[in-house]
C-alpha positions as a printed NumPy array, in Angstrom:
array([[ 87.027,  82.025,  91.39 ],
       [ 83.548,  80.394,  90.623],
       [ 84.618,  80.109,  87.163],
       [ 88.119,  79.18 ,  86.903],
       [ 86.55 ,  76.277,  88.931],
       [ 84.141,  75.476,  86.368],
       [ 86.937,  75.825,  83.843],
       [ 89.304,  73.543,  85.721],
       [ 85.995,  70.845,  86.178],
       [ 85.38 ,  70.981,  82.609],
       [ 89.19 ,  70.627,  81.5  ],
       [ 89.528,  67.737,  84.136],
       [ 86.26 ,  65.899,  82.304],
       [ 87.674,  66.244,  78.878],
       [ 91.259,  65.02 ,  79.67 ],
       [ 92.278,  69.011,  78.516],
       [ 94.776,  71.142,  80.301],
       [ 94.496,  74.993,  81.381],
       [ 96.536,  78.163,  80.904],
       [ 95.993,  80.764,  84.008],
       [ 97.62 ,  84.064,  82.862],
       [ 97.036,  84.97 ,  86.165],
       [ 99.443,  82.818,  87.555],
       [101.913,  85.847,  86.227],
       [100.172,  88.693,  85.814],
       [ 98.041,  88.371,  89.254],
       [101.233,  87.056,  91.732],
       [100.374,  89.266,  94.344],
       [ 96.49 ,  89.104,  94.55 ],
       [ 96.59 ,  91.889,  92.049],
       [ 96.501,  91.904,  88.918],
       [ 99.254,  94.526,  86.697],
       [ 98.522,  96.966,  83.952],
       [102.288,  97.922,  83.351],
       [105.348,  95.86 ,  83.77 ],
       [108.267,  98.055,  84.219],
       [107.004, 101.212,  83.787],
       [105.078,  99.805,  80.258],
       [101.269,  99.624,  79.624],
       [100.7  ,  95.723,  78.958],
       [ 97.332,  96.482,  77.861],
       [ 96.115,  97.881,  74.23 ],
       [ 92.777,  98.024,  75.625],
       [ 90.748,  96.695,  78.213],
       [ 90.713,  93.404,  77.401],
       [ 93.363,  92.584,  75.53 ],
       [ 97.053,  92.302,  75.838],
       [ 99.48 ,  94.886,  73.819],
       [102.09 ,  92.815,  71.73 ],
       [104.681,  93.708,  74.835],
       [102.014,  92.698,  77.695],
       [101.543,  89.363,  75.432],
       [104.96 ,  88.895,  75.506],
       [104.849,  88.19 ,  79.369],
       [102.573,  84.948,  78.868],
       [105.616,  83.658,  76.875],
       [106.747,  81.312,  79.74 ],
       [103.455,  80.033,  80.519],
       [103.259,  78.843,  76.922],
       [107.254,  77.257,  77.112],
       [105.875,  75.53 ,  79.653],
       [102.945,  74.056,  78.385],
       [104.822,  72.607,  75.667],
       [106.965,  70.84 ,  77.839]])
């Protein structure tokens, strides 16, 4: 929490906006490592090209 805050600060300084992929892949407090049965995961940082695919409306949005 102590650094999405400084991220959110920063962004807020410098006029920028923020992408939380935990705003979908944390929605109950928790954050997923399959979606429907599916690793999401190629390792343990980064997203496999179907966990990636989750993010999409996050981006959609962004652009709106």
């Amino acid at each position: 929490k102590e650094v999405r805050n400084i991220i959110n600060n920063s962004a807020r300084k410098c006029g920028a906006r923020t992408l939380d992929p935990a705003e979908i892949l944390c929605k109950t407090g928790e954050c997923i490592s399959k979606y429907k049965g599916r690793v999401i995961y190629r390792d343990g940082d980064h997203l496999s090209e179907y966990g990636n695919k989750l993010l999409t409306p996050m981006f959609k949005e962004a652009l709106q």
